[in-house]
Amino acid sequence: MEYGFIARALQVMIASPGDVDQKRQSVREEIVNFNGMHSEKEKIVLLPVGWETHSYPETGADAQTILNKQIVSKCDLLVGIFGTKVGTRTENALSGTIEEINKHINAGKPAMIYFSTELVPRNTDQDQLKKLENFKKEMQLNKGEFKALYKDFNSTDDFRNKFRNDLYRMVVLSEYFNESKISNLSEKELIEELKSNKGEKEEKKISEEAKELIAEAYRTDSEIHNFKTMEGQIIQAGDKGFTPVNPRNDAYYVEAINELESKGYIRSLNSKRQVFKLTREGYKYGDENFVN
């Protein structure tokens, strides 16, 4: 008995300042509706992504840079929604939302931008409203940080209806996503292809000890030495020694040499198997994994 279907998963980033929570929720609900109505036929599943659900604490950079790395860079489509504010300025843009849109568009990915024309509450931050109006005007004139075709909405229901139709057109009918649709192969053929690709990746997996050895040999363009002394097993690559430490550690690195040899990444230069040199496949592995 067969279950489910093969589909491509697309991550949809919801980008907005903090004054359009209802619209953000509408995007999530319409994505669920899209999946229920179209996923099986179109072989596409949409995954809503937002900072509130997909970010996690991290150090080493400012908050927006971390969000860009954790979330924005991994998304396929971005939905930008503006109400009465642009949001908080970042080091690189007028606001975090605008920086997210910039990053996404500059990566060559599509974005759908929406602006509210709803009645503005009296307590609205006028400075934020002015910045938003200027930003929208720049977009109308094709000036500023990015150029785009956008849509206005006058209520949450109006936004939901427009977004529902636009989402279908973007994901199902647009040239961008049509080019990357799942092929017309049968599901059985696709499963076999996926298994084959997974098998190739599994073949390239090596233990951490093997990775350390080949990394050092690759980076220093040196041989791997393996020999016994009165002090114990000596395994060295370049100027770095990996043993002796203790019997367990030494056994791991001896096995790492066997592992690299069995995968064709190194070959022995003498009958005593004391000196090993990277093979063509070994250098290829290094090129794929250790070049910044």
PDB file of C-alpha atoms in Angstrom:
ATOM      1  CA  MET A   1       0.000   0.000   0.000  1.00  0.00           C
ATOM      2  CA  GLU A   2       1.309   3.459  -0.929  1.00  0.00           C
ATOM      3  CA  TYR A   3       0.888   6.532   1.236  1.00  0.00           C
ATOM      4  CA  GLY A   4       1.414  10.252   0.679  1.00  0.00           C
ATOM      5  CA  PHE A   5       2.921  11.916  -2.368  1.00  0.00           C
ATOM      6  CA  ILE A   6       6.204  13.441  -3.489  1.00  0.00           C
ATOM      7  CA  ALA A   7       6.272  17.252  -3.309  1.00  0.00           C
ATOM      8  CA  ARG A   8       8.715  20.124  -3.178  1.00  0.00           C
ATOM      9  CA  ALA A   9       8.710  22.125   0.073  1.00  0.00           C
ATOM     10  CA  LEU A  10       8.993  25.905  -0.296  1.00  0.00           C
ATOM     11  CA  GLN A  11       9.658  28.121   2.721  1.00  0.00           C
ATOM     12  CA  VAL A  12       7.620  31.336   2.798  1.00  0.00           C
ATOM     13  CA  MET A  13       9.072  34.162   4.904  1.00  0.00           C
ATOM     14  CA  ILE A  14       6.524  36.496   6.526  1.00  0.00           C
ATOM     15  CA  ALA A  15       8.245  39.884   6.919  1.00  0.00           C
ATOM     16  CA  SER A  16       6.565  42.822   8.635  1.00  0.00           C
ATOM     17  CA  PRO A  17       6.819  45.361  11.452  1.00  0.00           C
ATOM     18  CA  GLY A  18       4.884  44.568  14.619  1.00  0.00           C
ATOM     19  CA  ASP A  19       1.614  46.331  13.793  1.00  0.00           C
ATOM     20  CA  VAL A  20       0.064  43.817  11.362  1.00  0.00           C
ATOM     21  CA  ASP A  21      -0.348  40.682  13.478  1.00  0.00           C
ATOM     22  CA  GLN A  22      -3.769  39.846  11.994  1.00  0.00           C
ATOM     23  CA  LYS A  23      -2.348  39.954   8.482  1.00  0.00           C
ATOM     24  CA  ARG A  24       0.580  37.737   9.476  1.00  0.00           C
ATOM     25  CA  GLN A  25      -1.894  35.205  10.842  1.00  0.00           C
ATOM     26  CA  SER A  26      -3.916  35.464   7.625  1.00  0.00           C
ATOM     27  CA  VAL A  27      -0.807  34.548   5.625  1.00  0.00           C
ATOM     28  CA  ARG A  28      -0.296  31.443   7.759  1.00  0.00           C
ATOM     29  CA  GLU A  29      -3.938  30.412   7.386  1.00  0.00           C
ATOM     30  CA  GLU A  30      -3.945  30.923   3.625  1.00  0.00           C
ATOM     31  CA  ILE A  31      -0.777  28.856   3.308  1.00  0.00           C
ATOM     32  CA  VAL A  32      -2.557  26.027   5.144  1.00  0.00           C
ATOM     33  CA  ASN A  33      -5.525  26.443   2.771  1.00  0.00           C
ATOM     34  CA  PHE A  34      -3.215  26.357  -0.253  1.00  0.00           C
ATOM     35  CA  ASN A  35      -1.636  23.125   0.931  1.00  0.00           C
ATOM     36  CA  GLY A  36      -5.025  21.521   1.475  1.00  0.00           C
ATOM     37  CA  MET A  37      -6.333  22.497  -1.953  1.00  0.00           C
ATOM     38  CA  HIS A  38      -3.301  22.370  -4.258  1.00  0.00           C
ATOM     39  CA  SER A  39      -0.320  20.507  -2.798  1.00  0.00           C
ATOM     40  CA  GLU A  40      -1.090  17.025  -4.104  1.00  0.00           C
ATOM     41  CA  LYS A  41      -1.898  18.201  -7.626  1.00  0.00           C
ATOM     42  CA  GLU A  42       0.873  20.799  -7.920  1.00  0.00           C
ATOM     43  CA  LYS A  43       3.473  18.758  -5.988  1.00  0.00           C
ATOM     44  CA  ILE A  44       4.286  21.795  -3.819  1.00  0.00           C
ATOM     45  CA  VAL A  45       4.005  22.199  -0.039  1.00  0.00           C
ATOM     46  CA  LEU A  46       4.369  25.676   1.471  1.00  0.00           C
ATOM     47  CA  LEU A  47       5.940  26.178   4.905  1.00  0.00           C
ATOM     48  CA  PRO A  48       5.268  29.504   6.691  1.00  0.00           C
ATOM     49  CA  VAL A  49       8.368  30.985   8.342  1.00  0.00           C
ATOM     50  CA  GLY A  50       8.613  33.888  10.786  1.00  0.00           C
ATOM     51  CA  TRP A  51      11.027  35.218  13.378  1.00  0.00           C
ATOM     52  CA  GLU A  52       8.587  34.378  16.180  1.00  0.00           C
ATOM     53  CA  THR A  53       8.548  30.662  15.293  1.00  0.00           C
ATOM     54  CA  HIS A  54      11.880  29.949  13.601  1.00  0.00           C
ATOM     55  CA  SER A  55      14.554  32.079  15.307  1.00  0.00           C
ATOM     56  CA  TYR A  56      16.642  30.983  18.286  1.00  0.00           C
ATOM     57  CA  PRO A  57      19.110  32.734  20.641  1.00  0.00           C
ATOM     58  CA  GLU A  58      22.586  33.188  19.152  1.00  0.00           C
ATOM     59  CA  THR A  59      25.569  35.488  19.695  1.00  0.00           C
ATOM     60  CA  GLY A  60      28.323  36.856  17.484  1.00  0.00           C
ATOM     61  CA  ALA A  61      26.470  39.505  15.467  1.00  0.00           C
ATOM     62  CA  ASP A  62      23.639  42.030  15.704  1.00  0.00           C
ATOM     63  CA  ALA A  63      20.110  40.631  15.938  1.00  0.00           C
ATOM     64  CA  GLN A  64      19.099  41.372  12.347  1.00  0.00           C
ATOM     65  CA  THR A  65      22.236  39.800  10.884  1.00  0.00           C
ATOM     66  CA  ILE A  66      21.535  36.669  12.918  1.00  0.00           C
ATOM     67  CA  LEU A  67      17.906  36.599  11.725  1.00  0.00           C
ATOM     68  CA  ASN A  68      19.075  37.001   8.131  1.00  0.00           C
ATOM     69  CA  LYS A  69      21.352  33.980   8.535  1.00  0.00           C
ATOM     70  CA  GLN A  70      18.939  31.805  10.504  1.00  0.00           C
ATOM     71  CA  ILE A  71      15.790  32.501   8.510  1.00  0.00           C
ATOM     72  CA  VAL A  72      15.843  34.892   5.556  1.00  0.00           C
ATOM     73  CA  SER A  73      18.652  33.198   3.626  1.00  0.00           C
ATOM     74  CA  LYS A  74      16.822  29.851   3.707  1.00  0.00           C
ATOM     75  CA  CYS A  75      13.456  31.042   2.373  1.00  0.00           C
ATOM     76  CA  ASP A  76      12.206  30.693  -1.207  1.00  0.00           C
ATOM     77  CA  LEU A  77       9.438  33.326  -1.203  1.00  0.00           C
ATOM     78  CA  LEU A  78       8.933  36.428   0.951  1.00  0.00           C
ATOM     79  CA  VAL A  79       5.658  38.141   1.844  1.00  0.00           C
ATOM     80  CA  GLY A  80       6.180  41.725   3.061  1.00  0.00           C
ATOM     81  CA  ILE A  81       3.311  43.477   4.853  1.00  0.00           C
ATOM     82  CA  PHE A  82       3.212  47.117   5.992  1.00  0.00           C
ATOM     83  CA  GLY A  83       0.538  48.819   8.110  1.00  0.00           C
ATOM     84  CA  THR A  84       1.423  52.207   9.618  1.00  0.00           C
ATOM     85  CA  LYS A  85       5.136  51.814  10.339  1.00  0.00           C
ATOM     86  CA  VAL A  86       8.390  50.688   8.739  1.00  0.00           C
ATOM     87  CA  GLY A  87       9.842  49.248  11.938  1.00  0.00           C
ATOM     88  CA  THR A  88      13.101  49.703  13.819  1.00  0.00           C
ATOM     89  CA  ARG A  89      16.188  50.888  11.949  1.00  0.00           C
ATOM     90  CA  THR A  90      19.074  48.440  11.582  1.00  0.00           C
ATOM     91  CA  GLU A  91      22.743  49.014  10.797  1.00  0.00           C
ATOM     92  CA  ASN A  92      22.102  48.431   7.097  1.00  0.00           C
ATOM     93  CA  ALA A  93      18.551  49.555   6.333  1.00  0.00           C
ATOM     94  CA  LEU A  94      15.624  51.767   7.278  1.00  0.00           C
ATOM     95  CA  SER A  95      14.138  48.841   9.207  1.00  0.00           C
ATOM     96  CA  GLY A  96      14.556  45.143   9.860  1.00  0.00           C
ATOM     97  CA  THR A  97      11.655  44.307   7.549  1.00  0.00           C
ATOM     98  CA  ILE A  98      13.157  46.343   4.718  1.00  0.00           C
ATOM     99  CA  GLU A  99      16.561  44.723   5.270  1.00  0.00           C
ATOM    100  CA  GLU A 100      14.942  41.282   5.060  1.00  0.00           C
ATOM    101  CA  ILE A 101      13.237  42.223   1.799  1.00  0.00           C
ATOM    102  CA  ASN A 102      16.512  43.607   0.432  1.00  0.00           C
ATOM    103  CA  LYS A 103      18.439  40.454   1.329  1.00  0.00           C
ATOM    104  CA  HIS A 104      15.801  38.259  -0.246  1.00  0.00           C
ATOM    105  CA  ILE A 105      15.505  40.228  -3.487  1.00  0.00           C
ATOM    106  CA  ASN A 106      19.273  40.639  -3.838  1.00  0.00           C
ATOM    107  CA  ALA A 107      19.536  36.841  -3.670  1.00  0.00           C
ATOM    108  CA  GLY A 108      17.410  36.699  -6.827  1.00  0.00           C
ATOM    109  CA  LYS A 109      14.286  35.415  -5.067  1.00  0.00           C
ATOM    110  CA  PRO A 110      10.709  36.721  -5.476  1.00  0.00           C
ATOM    111  CA  ALA A 111       8.880  38.880  -2.930  1.00  0.00           C
ATOM    112  CA  MET A 112       5.234  39.925  -2.638  1.00  0.00           C
ATOM    113  CA  ILE A 113       4.777  43.353  -0.997  1.00  0.00           C
ATOM    114  CA  TYR A 114       1.518  44.712   0.462  1.00  0.00           C
ATOM    115  CA  PHE A 115       0.628  48.120   1.973  1.00  0.00           C
ATOM    116  CA  SER A 116      -2.381  48.973   4.130  1.00  0.00           C
ATOM    117  CA  THR A 117      -4.719  51.825   3.147  1.00  0.00           C
ATOM    118  CA  GLU A 118      -6.909  51.296   6.228  1.00  0.00           C
ATOM    119  CA  LEU A 119      -7.976  54.266   8.339  1.00  0.00           C
ATOM    120  CA  VAL A 120      -4.983  55.380  10.408  1.00  0.00           C
ATOM    121  CA  PRO A 121      -5.609  55.398  14.208  1.00  0.00           C
ATOM    122  CA  ARG A 122      -5.144  58.726  16.011  1.00  0.00           C
ATOM    123  CA  ASN A 123      -2.375  57.383  18.226  1.00  0.00           C
ATOM    124  CA  THR A 124      -0.239  56.324  15.252  1.00  0.00           C
ATOM    125  CA  ASP A 125       3.454  57.223  15.442  1.00  0.00           C
ATOM    126  CA  GLN A 126       3.599  60.044  12.884  1.00  0.00           C
ATOM    127  CA  ASP A 127       7.345  59.728  12.359  1.00  0.00           C
ATOM    128  CA  GLN A 128       6.959  56.048  11.498  1.00  0.00           C
ATOM    129  CA  LEU A 129       4.003  56.811   9.238  1.00  0.00           C
ATOM    130  CA  LYS A 130       5.972  59.478   7.368  1.00  0.00           C
ATOM    131  CA  LYS A 131       8.911  57.119   6.838  1.00  0.00           C
ATOM    132  CA  LEU A 132       6.533  54.465   5.525  1.00  0.00           C
ATOM    133  CA  GLU A 133       4.884  56.926   3.129  1.00  0.00           C
ATOM    134  CA  ASN A 134       8.281  58.032   1.806  1.00  0.00           C
ATOM    135  CA  PHE A 135       9.368  54.423   1.401  1.00  0.00           C
ATOM    136  CA  LYS A 136       6.206  53.581  -0.522  1.00  0.00           C
ATOM    137  CA  LYS A 137       6.586  56.679  -2.694  1.00  0.00           C
ATOM    138  CA  GLU A 138      10.154  55.686  -3.579  1.00  0.00           C
ATOM    139  CA  MET A 139       8.853  52.290  -4.634  1.00  0.00           C
ATOM    140  CA  GLN A 140       6.175  53.918  -6.786  1.00  0.00           C
ATOM    141  CA  LEU A 141       8.865  55.951  -8.544  1.00  0.00           C
ATOM    142  CA  ASN A 142      11.178  52.922  -8.835  1.00  0.00           C
ATOM    143  CA  LYS A 143      13.773  54.598  -6.639  1.00  0.00           C
ATOM    144  CA  GLY A 144      15.376  53.760  -3.315  1.00  0.00           C
ATOM    145  CA  GLU A 145      16.583  50.452  -1.929  1.00  0.00           C
ATOM    146  CA  PHE A 146      14.603  48.197  -4.232  1.00  0.00           C
ATOM    147  CA  LYS A 147      12.043  48.249  -7.025  1.00  0.00           C
ATOM    148  CA  ALA A 148       8.862  46.184  -6.991  1.00  0.00           C
ATOM    149  CA  LEU A 149       5.207  45.955  -7.957  1.00  0.00           C
ATOM    150  CA  TYR A 150       3.096  46.034  -4.797  1.00  0.00           C
ATOM    151  CA  LYS A 151      -0.579  45.893  -3.823  1.00  0.00           C
ATOM    152  CA  ASP A 152      -2.708  47.906  -1.407  1.00  0.00           C
ATOM    153  CA  PHE A 153      -5.375  46.451   0.878  1.00  0.00           C
ATOM    154  CA  ASN A 154      -8.123  48.228   2.839  1.00  0.00           C
ATOM    155  CA  SER A 155      -8.984  45.568   5.448  1.00  0.00           C
ATOM    156  CA  THR A 156      -7.862  42.220   6.770  1.00  0.00           C
ATOM    157  CA  ASP A 157     -10.454  40.445   4.614  1.00  0.00           C
ATOM    158  CA  ASP A 158      -9.336  42.399   1.547  1.00  0.00           C
ATOM    159  CA  PHE A 159      -5.735  41.446   2.245  1.00  0.00           C
ATOM    160  CA  ARG A 160      -6.643  37.793   2.721  1.00  0.00           C
ATOM    161  CA  ASN A 161      -8.570  37.615  -0.564  1.00  0.00           C
ATOM    162  CA  LYS A 162      -5.830  39.341  -2.552  1.00  0.00           C
ATOM    163  CA  PHE A 163      -3.072  37.300  -0.979  1.00  0.00           C
ATOM    164  CA  ARG A 164      -4.916  34.023  -1.605  1.00  0.00           C
ATOM    165  CA  ASN A 165      -5.177  34.727  -5.335  1.00  0.00           C
ATOM    166  CA  ASP A 166      -1.666  36.163  -5.589  1.00  0.00           C
ATOM    167  CA  LEU A 167      -0.134  33.203  -3.774  1.00  0.00           C
ATOM    168  CA  TYR A 168      -1.624  30.741  -6.249  1.00  0.00           C
ATOM    169  CA  ARG A 169      -0.449  32.795  -9.222  1.00  0.00           C
ATOM    170  CA  MET A 170       3.035  33.191  -7.779  1.00  0.00           C
ATOM    171  CA  VAL A 171       3.634  29.590  -6.747  1.00  0.00           C
ATOM    172  CA  VAL A 172       1.730  27.709  -9.458  1.00  0.00           C
ATOM    173  CA  LEU A 173       1.743  29.995 -12.496  1.00  0.00           C
ATOM    174  CA  SER A 174       4.853  32.180 -12.230  1.00  0.00           C
ATOM    175  CA  GLU A 175       7.870  31.424 -14.395  1.00  0.00           C
ATOM    176  CA  TYR A 176      10.195  31.484 -11.374  1.00  0.00           C
ATOM    177  CA  PHE A 177       8.608  28.534  -9.582  1.00  0.00           C
ATOM    178  CA  ASN A 178       7.516  26.715 -12.745  1.00  0.00           C
ATOM    179  CA  GLU A 179      11.169  26.282 -13.712  1.00  0.00           C
ATOM    180  CA  SER A 180      11.863  24.469 -10.454  1.00  0.00           C
ATOM    181  CA  LYS A 181       8.767  22.279 -10.286  1.00  0.00           C
ATOM    182  CA  ILE A 182       9.104  18.570  -9.691  1.00  0.00           C
ATOM    183  CA  SER A 183       9.503  16.783 -13.011  1.00  0.00           C
ATOM    184  CA  ASN A 184       6.950  14.549 -14.701  1.00  0.00           C
ATOM    185  CA  LEU A 185       8.709  11.387 -13.557  1.00  0.00           C
ATOM    186  CA  SER A 186       6.441   8.901 -11.839  1.00  0.00           C
ATOM    187  CA  GLU A 187       6.454   8.936  -8.043  1.00  0.00           C
ATOM    188  CA  LYS A 188       8.156   5.526  -8.076  1.00  0.00           C
ATOM    189  CA  GLU A 189      10.939   6.906 -10.293  1.00  0.00           C
ATOM    190  CA  LEU A 190      11.274   9.984  -8.073  1.00  0.00           C
ATOM    191  CA  ILE A 191      11.574   7.844  -4.954  1.00  0.00           C
ATOM    192  CA  GLU A 192      14.307   5.769  -6.598  1.00  0.00           C
ATOM    193  CA  GLU A 193      16.108   8.957  -7.639  1.00  0.00           C
ATOM    194  CA  LEU A 194      15.902  10.361  -4.104  1.00  0.00           C
ATOM    195  CA  LYS A 195      17.198   7.083  -2.670  1.00  0.00           C
ATOM    196  CA  SER A 196      20.089   7.156  -5.122  1.00  0.00           C
ATOM    197  CA  ASN A 197      21.008  10.727  -4.164  1.00  0.00           C
ATOM    198  CA  LYS A 198      20.761   9.844  -0.486  1.00  0.00           C
ATOM    199  CA  GLY A 199      22.993   6.830  -1.067  1.00  0.00           C
ATOM    200  CA  GLU A 200      25.643   8.981  -2.736  1.00  0.00           C
ATOM    201  CA  LYS A 201      25.611  11.389   0.209  1.00  0.00           C
ATOM    202  CA  GLU A 202      25.843   8.516   2.688  1.00  0.00           C
ATOM    203  CA  GLU A 203      28.872   7.146   0.833  1.00  0.00           C
ATOM    204  CA  LYS A 204      30.689  10.463   1.305  1.00  0.00           C
ATOM    205  CA  LYS A 205      30.050  10.572   5.057  1.00  0.00           C
ATOM    206  CA  ILE A 206      33.112   9.826   7.147  1.00  0.00           C
ATOM    207  CA  SER A 207      33.839   9.745  10.868  1.00  0.00           C
ATOM    208  CA  GLU A 208      35.100  12.808  12.706  1.00  0.00           C
ATOM    209  CA  GLU A 209      38.534  11.201  13.159  1.00  0.00           C
ATOM    210  CA  ALA A 210      38.790  10.455   9.435  1.00  0.00           C
ATOM    211  CA  LYS A 211      37.678  14.005   8.671  1.00  0.00           C
ATOM    212  CA  GLU A 212      40.398  15.437  10.944  1.00  0.00           C
ATOM    213  CA  LEU A 213      43.093  13.343   9.259  1.00  0.00           C
ATOM    214  CA  ILE A 214      42.131  14.127   5.682  1.00  0.00           C
ATOM    215  CA  ALA A 215      41.590  17.806   6.515  1.00  0.00           C
ATOM    216  CA  GLU A 216      45.113  18.162   7.908  1.00  0.00           C
ATOM    217  CA  ALA A 217      46.672  16.230   5.017  1.00  0.00           C
ATOM    218  CA  TYR A 218      44.712  18.300   2.497  1.00  0.00           C
ATOM    219  CA  ARG A 219      45.426  21.700   4.052  1.00  0.00           C
ATOM    220  CA  THR A 220      49.155  21.042   4.470  1.00  0.00           C
ATOM    221  CA  ASP A 221      49.444  18.989   1.258  1.00  0.00           C
ATOM    222  CA  SER A 222      51.282  16.343   3.268  1.00  0.00           C
ATOM    223  CA  GLU A 223      51.232  12.599   3.852  1.00  0.00           C
ATOM    224  CA  ILE A 224      49.607  10.687   6.691  1.00  0.00           C
ATOM    225  CA  HIS A 225      52.085   8.663   8.749  1.00  0.00           C
ATOM    226  CA  ASN A 226      51.109   5.595  10.753  1.00  0.00           C
ATOM    227  CA  PHE A 227      53.679   3.560  12.685  1.00  0.00           C
ATOM    228  CA  LYS A 228      54.311   1.947  16.060  1.00  0.00           C
ATOM    229  CA  THR A 229      56.982   2.870  18.591  1.00  0.00           C
ATOM    230  CA  MET A 230      57.774   1.884  22.145  1.00  0.00           C
ATOM    231  CA  GLU A 231      55.532   4.748  23.235  1.00  0.00           C
ATOM    232  CA  GLY A 232      52.575   3.484  21.230  1.00  0.00           C
ATOM    233  CA  GLN A 233      50.806   4.150  17.938  1.00  0.00           C
ATOM    234  CA  ILE A 234      51.970   7.281  16.106  1.00  0.00           C
ATOM    235  CA  ILE A 235      49.541   8.804  13.598  1.00  0.00           C
ATOM    236  CA  GLN A 236      50.476  12.161  12.141  1.00  0.00           C
ATOM    237  CA  ALA A 237      49.417  14.412   9.260  1.00  0.00           C
ATOM    238  CA  GLY A 238      51.521  17.465   8.488  1.00  0.00           C
ATOM    239  CA  ASP A 239      52.915  18.704  11.789  1.00  0.00           C
ATOM    240  CA  LYS A 240      49.895  17.556  13.775  1.00  0.00           C
ATOM    241  CA  GLY A 241      50.010  14.382  15.833  1.00  0.00           C
ATOM    242  CA  PHE A 242      46.770  12.549  16.627  1.00  0.00           C
ATOM    243  CA  THR A 243      48.210   9.753  18.780  1.00  0.00           C
ATOM    244  CA  PRO A 244      49.284   8.379  21.200  1.00  0.00           C
ATOM    245  CA  VAL A 245      46.663   9.536  23.708  1.00  0.00           C
ATOM    246  CA  ASN A 246      44.968   6.430  25.060  1.00  0.00           C
ATOM    247  CA  PRO A 247      44.077   3.000  23.620  1.00  0.00           C
ATOM    248  CA  ARG A 248      40.519   4.018  22.730  1.00  0.00           C
ATOM    249  CA  ASN A 249      41.574   7.217  20.948  1.00  0.00           C
ATOM    250  CA  ASP A 250      44.404   5.451  19.110  1.00  0.00           C
ATOM    251  CA  ALA A 251      42.036   2.718  17.914  1.00  0.00           C
ATOM    252  CA  TYR A 252      39.673   5.346  16.489  1.00  0.00           C
ATOM    253  CA  TYR A 253      42.436   6.935  14.410  1.00  0.00           C
ATOM    254  CA  VAL A 254      43.774   3.590  13.185  1.00  0.00           C
ATOM    255  CA  GLU A 255      40.259   2.799  12.015  1.00  0.00           C
ATOM    256  CA  ALA A 256      40.028   6.282  10.454  1.00  0.00           C
ATOM    257  CA  ILE A 257      42.994   5.430   8.206  1.00  0.00           C
ATOM    258  CA  ASN A 258      41.283   2.196   7.152  1.00  0.00           C
ATOM    259  CA  GLU A 259      38.095   4.149   6.505  1.00  0.00           C
ATOM    260  CA  LEU A 260      39.816   6.739   4.285  1.00  0.00           C
ATOM    261  CA  GLU A 261      41.597   4.000   2.372  1.00  0.00           C
ATOM    262  CA  SER A 262      38.416   1.977   1.826  1.00  0.00           C
ATOM    263  CA  LYS A 263      36.677   5.044   0.381  1.00  0.00           C
ATOM    264  CA  GLY A 264      39.584   5.658  -1.977  1.00  0.00           C
ATOM    265  CA  TYR A 265      40.626   8.971  -0.398  1.00  0.00           C
ATOM    266  CA  ILE A 266      44.174   7.821   0.478  1.00  0.00           C
ATOM    267  CA  ARG A 267      46.551   5.104  -0.727  1.00  0.00           C
ATOM    268  CA  SER A 268      49.524   3.413   0.924  1.00  0.00           C
ATOM    269  CA  LEU A 269      52.994   4.251  -0.411  1.00  0.00           C
ATOM    270  CA  ASN A 270      54.742   1.193   1.056  1.00  0.00           C
ATOM    271  CA  SER A 271      54.021  -2.423   1.900  1.00  0.00           C
ATOM    272  CA  LYS A 272      54.206  -1.762   5.632  1.00  0.00           C
ATOM    273  CA  ARG A 273      51.299   0.717   5.321  1.00  0.00           C
ATOM    274  CA  GLN A 274      53.178   3.379   7.235  1.00  0.00           C
ATOM    275  CA  VAL A 275      52.823   6.257   4.787  1.00  0.00           C
ATOM    276  CA  PHE A 276      49.627   7.295   3.000  1.00  0.00           C
ATOM    277  CA  LYS A 277      49.043   9.924   0.337  1.00  0.00           C
ATOM    278  CA  LEU A 278      45.843  11.617  -0.781  1.00  0.00           C
ATOM    279  CA  THR A 279      44.369  10.259  -4.010  1.00  0.00           C
ATOM    280  CA  ARG A 280      42.526  12.252  -6.648  1.00  0.00           C
ATOM    281  CA  GLU A 281      39.271  11.448  -4.835  1.00  0.00           C
ATOM    282  CA  GLY A 282      40.858  12.592  -1.588  1.00  0.00           C
ATOM    283  CA  TYR A 283      41.777  15.967  -3.050  1.00  0.00           C
ATOM    284  CA  LYS A 284      38.306  16.216  -4.558  1.00  0.00           C
ATOM    285  CA  TYR A 285      36.782  15.575  -1.125  1.00  0.00           C
ATOM    286  CA  GLY A 286      39.027  18.301   0.287  1.00  0.00           C
ATOM    287  CA  ASP A 287      37.975  20.753  -2.428  1.00  0.00           C
ATOM    288  CA  GLU A 288      34.321  20.107  -1.634  1.00  0.00           C
ATOM    289  CA  ASN A 289      34.611  20.319   2.148  1.00  0.00           C
ATOM    290  CA  PHE A 290      37.610  22.396   3.225  1.00  0.00           C
ATOM    291  CA  VAL A 291      37.813  25.318   0.782  1.00  0.00           C
ATOM    292  CA  ASN A 292      36.310  28.508   2.231  1.00  0.00           C
TER     293      ASN A 292
END
